Amino acid sequence: MSYRYTRHYTGPLEAVIFDWAGTVVDFGSFAPTQVLVDAFASIGVPISLAEARVPMGMAKWDHIKTLGQLPDVARRWQDKFGAPMTDADVDRIYAIFMPLQISRVGDYSAMIPGALDTITLLREQGLKIGSCTGYPREVMNALQPVAAAAGFFPDCIVAADDLKAGARPGPWMALANVIELGIKHVAACVKVDDTAVGIHEGLNAGMWTVGLAVSGNEVGLSLAEWQALTPAEQVPRRQRAADKLAQAGAHYVIDSIAELPGVIADIGARLARGEQP
């Protein structure tokens, strides 16, 4: 006779794991994308900001490689150099990109409105604050002091090149937060991200996921640009972004981190009823 044992976690939430750019800092996620545009321009291959946004959320070397495989970018590269982009070419662009990113990441990384209030509220509820990012550790070493000066001190930070296993869309950075924070069950965690690949990361780790449609990469506007739109102009942009994150599997999609407390309360109630991510 065989027995089947199923354990459903019904305890409280223990941690919220945040992405960085477009989620907690850098409304519109400009630091990684604009610098990529500039890095490609420096070698004579123009790319648009929209193209730079397509692989957002990936580790930056993988981001550059994927960007170079987009059909229009690949065609421009072939026209310029007479051959497809190779891994050595990716290394060359990465070597240009990294110093630019380190020197300029702080210029774009103001806190997103509502972020500090939300994080303070989550801490008051006893939740731990984790984080992971598509940025490599060198960039995070430049960004962390900027964020700390603004009042953001996550309990854990995992960079894209910290782990041998790799980065998104795999679960490893999110799970490294689970280990570092001492979380008892992955269902007690919420992953918050502005990119589809970041949502995949959370789902692959067995967590609840929340997509941020307006503040991040999918709308891709600065706060001033977003606020300058009329409500009628905002609606289709918000909807396209929300649809992409929902199609990626996000359990919830909201505009920004400022709306997160209500979602956290709802997830807590669902866990208490025995629901799972």
Coordinates of C-alpha atoms in Angstrom, one line a residue:
M1 CA 0.0 0.0 0.0
S2 CA 1.3 3.5 -0.9
Y3 CA 0.5 6.7 0.9
R4 CA 0.4 10.2 -0.6
Y5 CA 1.3 13.0 1.7
T6 CA 0.5 16.6 0.7
R7 CA 1.4 19.5 2.9
H8 CA -0.2 22.9 2.3
Y9 CA 1.4 25.9 3.9
T10 CA -1.3 27.9 5.8
G11 CA 1.0 30.1 7.9
P12 CA 1.6 33.8 7.5
L13 CA 3.7 35.5 4.9
E14 CA 7.3 35.9 5.9
A15 CA 9.1 37.8 3.2
V16 CA 8.7 40.1 0.2
I17 CA 11.5 39.8 -2.4
F18 CA 11.8 42.9 -4.6
D19 CA 13.5 43.5 -7.9
W20 CA 15.4 46.9 -8.0
A21 CA 15.1 49.0 -11.2
G22 CA 11.5 49.8 -12.1
T23 CA 10.3 48.2 -8.8
V24 CA 11.8 50.1 -5.9
V25 CA 14.1 52.6 -7.6
D26 CA 14.3 54.1 -11.1
F27 CA 10.7 54.8 -12.3
G28 CA 10.6 53.6 -15.9
S29 CA 13.7 51.5 -15.6
F30 CA 16.1 53.8 -17.5
A31 CA 19.5 53.0 -15.9
P32 CA 20.0 49.7 -17.6
T33 CA 18.3 50.5 -20.9
Q34 CA 19.6 54.0 -21.7
V35 CA 23.2 52.8 -20.9
L36 CA 22.7 49.9 -23.3
V37 CA 21.6 52.3 -26.1
D38 CA 24.7 54.3 -25.5
A39 CA 27.0 51.3 -25.4
F40 CA 25.8 50.0 -28.8
A41 CA 26.0 53.5 -30.2
S42 CA 29.6 53.7 -29.2
I43 CA 30.5 50.9 -31.7
G44 CA 28.3 52.2 -34.5
V45 CA 25.2 50.0 -34.1
P46 CA 22.1 52.1 -33.2
I47 CA 19.4 50.5 -31.1
S48 CA 16.2 52.0 -29.8
L49 CA 15.2 52.3 -26.1
A50 CA 12.2 50.0 -26.9
E51 CA 14.6 47.4 -28.3
A52 CA 16.9 47.7 -25.2
R53 CA 13.8 47.0 -23.1
V54 CA 12.9 43.7 -24.7
P55 CA 15.2 41.4 -22.7
M56 CA 14.9 43.4 -19.4
G57 CA 15.2 41.4 -16.2
M58 CA 18.0 39.2 -17.5
A59 CA 21.5 39.2 -16.3
K60 CA 23.3 41.9 -18.3
W61 CA 25.6 39.7 -20.4
D62 CA 22.6 37.6 -21.3
H63 CA 20.6 40.8 -21.9
I64 CA 23.2 42.0 -24.5
K65 CA 23.3 38.6 -26.2
T66 CA 19.5 38.4 -26.5
L67 CA 19.3 42.0 -27.7
G68 CA 21.8 41.2 -30.4
Q69 CA 19.6 38.3 -31.6
L70 CA 16.5 40.5 -32.2
P71 CA 15.9 40.4 -35.9
D72 CA 16.3 44.2 -36.6
V73 CA 19.3 44.5 -34.3
A74 CA 20.9 41.4 -35.8
R75 CA 20.4 42.9 -39.3
R76 CA 22.1 46.2 -38.3
W77 CA 24.9 44.3 -36.8
Q78 CA 25.4 42.2 -39.9
D79 CA 25.3 45.3 -42.1
K80 CA 27.9 47.0 -39.9
F81 CA 30.4 44.1 -39.4
G82 CA 29.5 41.6 -42.1
A83 CA 29.0 38.8 -39.7
P84 CA 26.5 37.8 -36.9
M85 CA 27.2 38.9 -33.3
T86 CA 29.4 36.4 -31.5
D87 CA 30.0 35.8 -27.8
A88 CA 33.3 37.6 -28.1
D89 CA 31.3 40.6 -29.4
V90 CA 29.0 40.3 -26.4
D91 CA 32.1 40.4 -24.2
R92 CA 33.2 43.6 -26.0
I93 CA 29.9 45.4 -25.5
Y94 CA 29.7 44.2 -21.9
A95 CA 33.2 45.7 -21.3
I96 CA 31.9 49.0 -22.7
F97 CA 28.6 48.8 -20.9
M98 CA 29.9 48.0 -17.4
P99 CA 31.9 51.2 -16.6
L100 CA 29.1 53.3 -18.0
Q101 CA 26.5 51.5 -15.9
I102 CA 28.6 51.8 -12.7
S103 CA 29.2 55.5 -13.2
R104 CA 25.6 56.4 -14.1
V105 CA 23.4 54.0 -12.2
G106 CA 22.9 56.4 -9.4
D107 CA 21.8 59.2 -11.8
Y108 CA 18.6 57.2 -12.6
S109 CA 17.9 55.5 -9.3
A110 CA 15.7 57.8 -7.2
M111 CA 13.2 55.9 -5.0
I112 CA 9.9 55.2 -6.7
P113 CA 7.0 57.2 -5.0
G114 CA 5.5 55.1 -2.2
A115 CA 8.4 52.6 -2.0
L116 CA 9.7 53.7 1.4
D117 CA 6.3 53.9 3.0
T118 CA 5.3 50.5 1.7
I119 CA 8.5 48.9 2.9
T120 CA 8.2 50.5 6.3
L121 CA 4.6 49.1 6.6
L122 CA 5.8 45.6 5.5
R123 CA 8.5 45.6 8.2
E124 CA 5.9 46.7 10.8
Q125 CA 3.9 43.6 9.8
G126 CA 7.0 41.5 10.6
L127 CA 7.9 40.7 7.0
K128 CA 11.5 40.4 5.9
I129 CA 12.7 42.4 2.9
G130 CA 14.7 40.5 0.3
S131 CA 15.9 41.6 -3.1
C132 CA 17.5 40.4 -6.3
T133 CA 18.4 42.1 -9.6
G134 CA 19.6 41.7 -13.1
Y135 CA 22.5 44.0 -12.2
P136 CA 25.9 42.4 -11.6
R137 CA 27.6 42.8 -8.2
E138 CA 29.8 45.6 -9.4
V139 CA 26.8 47.7 -10.3
M140 CA 25.1 46.9 -7.0
N141 CA 28.2 48.1 -5.1
A142 CA 27.6 51.5 -6.7
L143 CA 23.8 51.5 -6.3
Q144 CA 23.6 50.3 -2.7
P145 CA 25.0 53.4 -1.1
V146 CA 22.7 55.6 -3.2
A147 CA 19.7 53.5 -2.1
A148 CA 20.9 53.5 1.5
A149 CA 21.2 57.3 1.6
A150 CA 17.6 57.4 0.4
G151 CA 16.5 55.0 3.2
F152 CA 16.3 51.6 1.5
F153 CA 18.1 48.8 3.4
P154 CA 16.9 45.4 2.2
D155 CA 17.8 42.4 4.5
C156 CA 19.3 40.6 1.5
I157 CA 20.6 41.5 -1.9
V158 CA 21.4 38.9 -4.5
A159 CA 23.1 40.2 -7.7
A160 CA 22.9 38.5 -11.1
D161 CA 26.4 37.1 -11.1
D162 CA 26.5 36.0 -7.4
L163 CA 25.4 32.5 -8.0
K164 CA 27.0 29.7 -10.1
A165 CA 23.6 28.4 -11.0
G166 CA 22.7 31.5 -12.9
A167 CA 20.0 34.2 -12.9
R168 CA 16.5 34.8 -14.3
P169 CA 14.3 33.2 -15.4
G170 CA 15.6 30.4 -13.1
P171 CA 14.6 30.4 -9.4
W172 CA 18.0 30.7 -7.9
M173 CA 18.3 34.3 -6.9
A174 CA 14.9 34.2 -5.3
L175 CA 15.7 30.9 -3.5
A176 CA 19.0 32.4 -2.3
N177 CA 16.9 35.0 -0.6
V178 CA 14.9 32.2 1.1
I179 CA 18.1 30.7 2.4
E180 CA 19.7 33.9 3.5
L181 CA 16.5 35.2 5.2
G182 CA 15.7 31.8 6.9
I183 CA 12.3 31.5 5.4
K184 CA 10.5 28.2 6.2
H185 CA 8.4 27.8 3.1
V186 CA 8.5 29.3 -0.4
A187 CA 4.8 29.9 -0.3
A188 CA 5.4 32.4 2.5
C189 CA 7.3 34.6 0.0
V190 CA 6.1 37.2 -2.5
K191 CA 8.2 38.1 -5.5
V192 CA 7.6 41.7 -6.8
D193 CA 9.0 42.6 -10.3
D194 CA 8.3 44.8 -13.3
T195 CA 9.4 42.3 -16.0
A196 CA 8.0 39.1 -17.4
V197 CA 11.3 37.2 -16.7
G198 CA 11.2 38.4 -13.1
I199 CA 7.7 37.0 -12.8
H200 CA 8.9 33.7 -14.2
E201 CA 11.7 33.7 -11.6
G202 CA 9.2 34.0 -8.8
L203 CA 6.9 31.3 -10.2
N204 CA 9.8 28.9 -10.8
A205 CA 10.7 29.4 -7.1
G206 CA 7.2 28.5 -6.0
M207 CA 6.3 32.0 -4.8
W208 CA 3.4 34.4 -5.1
T209 CA 4.2 37.0 -7.8
V210 CA 3.2 40.6 -8.2
G211 CA 3.8 42.5 -11.5
L212 CA 4.2 46.2 -11.6
A213 CA 2.8 47.6 -14.8
V214 CA 3.3 51.4 -14.7
S215 CA 6.5 52.1 -12.7
G216 CA 8.7 49.7 -14.6
N217 CA 10.0 48.5 -17.9
E218 CA 6.8 47.6 -19.6
V219 CA 5.4 51.2 -19.8
G220 CA 8.9 52.6 -19.8
L221 CA 8.2 56.2 -19.1
S222 CA 9.7 58.5 -16.5
L223 CA 7.4 59.6 -13.7
A224 CA 7.1 63.1 -15.3
E225 CA 6.3 61.6 -18.7
W226 CA 3.7 59.3 -17.2
Q227 CA 2.0 62.1 -15.2
A228 CA 2.0 64.3 -18.3
L229 CA -0.3 61.9 -20.1
T230 CA -4.0 62.3 -19.9
P231 CA -6.0 59.5 -18.2
A232 CA -7.2 58.4 -21.7
E233 CA -3.6 58.2 -22.9
Q234 CA -2.6 56.2 -19.8
V235 CA -5.2 53.5 -20.2
P236 CA -3.9 51.7 -23.3
R237 CA -0.3 51.9 -22.1
R238 CA -1.2 50.5 -18.6
Q239 CA -3.3 47.8 -20.2
R240 CA -0.6 46.6 -22.6
A241 CA 1.9 46.4 -19.7
A242 CA -0.6 44.6 -17.4
D243 CA -1.5 42.1 -20.1
K244 CA 2.1 41.2 -20.6
L245 CA 2.7 40.6 -16.9
A246 CA -0.5 38.7 -16.5
Q247 CA 0.4 36.5 -19.5
A248 CA 3.7 35.8 -17.8
G249 CA 1.7 34.3 -14.9
A250 CA 1.7 37.1 -12.3
H251 CA -0.9 36.4 -9.6
Y252 CA -1.5 40.1 -9.3
V253 CA -0.7 43.1 -11.4
I254 CA -0.7 46.7 -10.0
D255 CA 0.6 50.0 -11.1
S256 CA 3.5 50.4 -8.6
I257 CA 4.9 49.4 -5.2
A258 CA 2.7 52.0 -3.6
E259 CA -0.3 49.7 -4.1
L260 CA 1.4 46.6 -2.7
P261 CA 0.0 46.6 0.9
G262 CA -3.5 45.7 -0.2
V263 CA -2.1 42.8 -2.2
I264 CA -0.1 41.5 0.7
A265 CA -3.2 41.5 2.9
D266 CA -5.1 39.6 0.2
I267 CA -2.3 37.0 -0.2
G268 CA -2.2 36.5 3.6
A269 CA -6.0 35.8 3.6
R270 CA -5.6 33.3 0.8
L271 CA -2.9 31.5 2.5
A272 CA -5.0 31.2 5.7
R273 CA -7.7 29.6 3.5
G274 CA -5.3 27.0 2.3
E275 CA -4.7 28.5 -1.1
Q276 CA -1.2 28.1 -2.6
P277 CA 0.8 30.1 -5.2

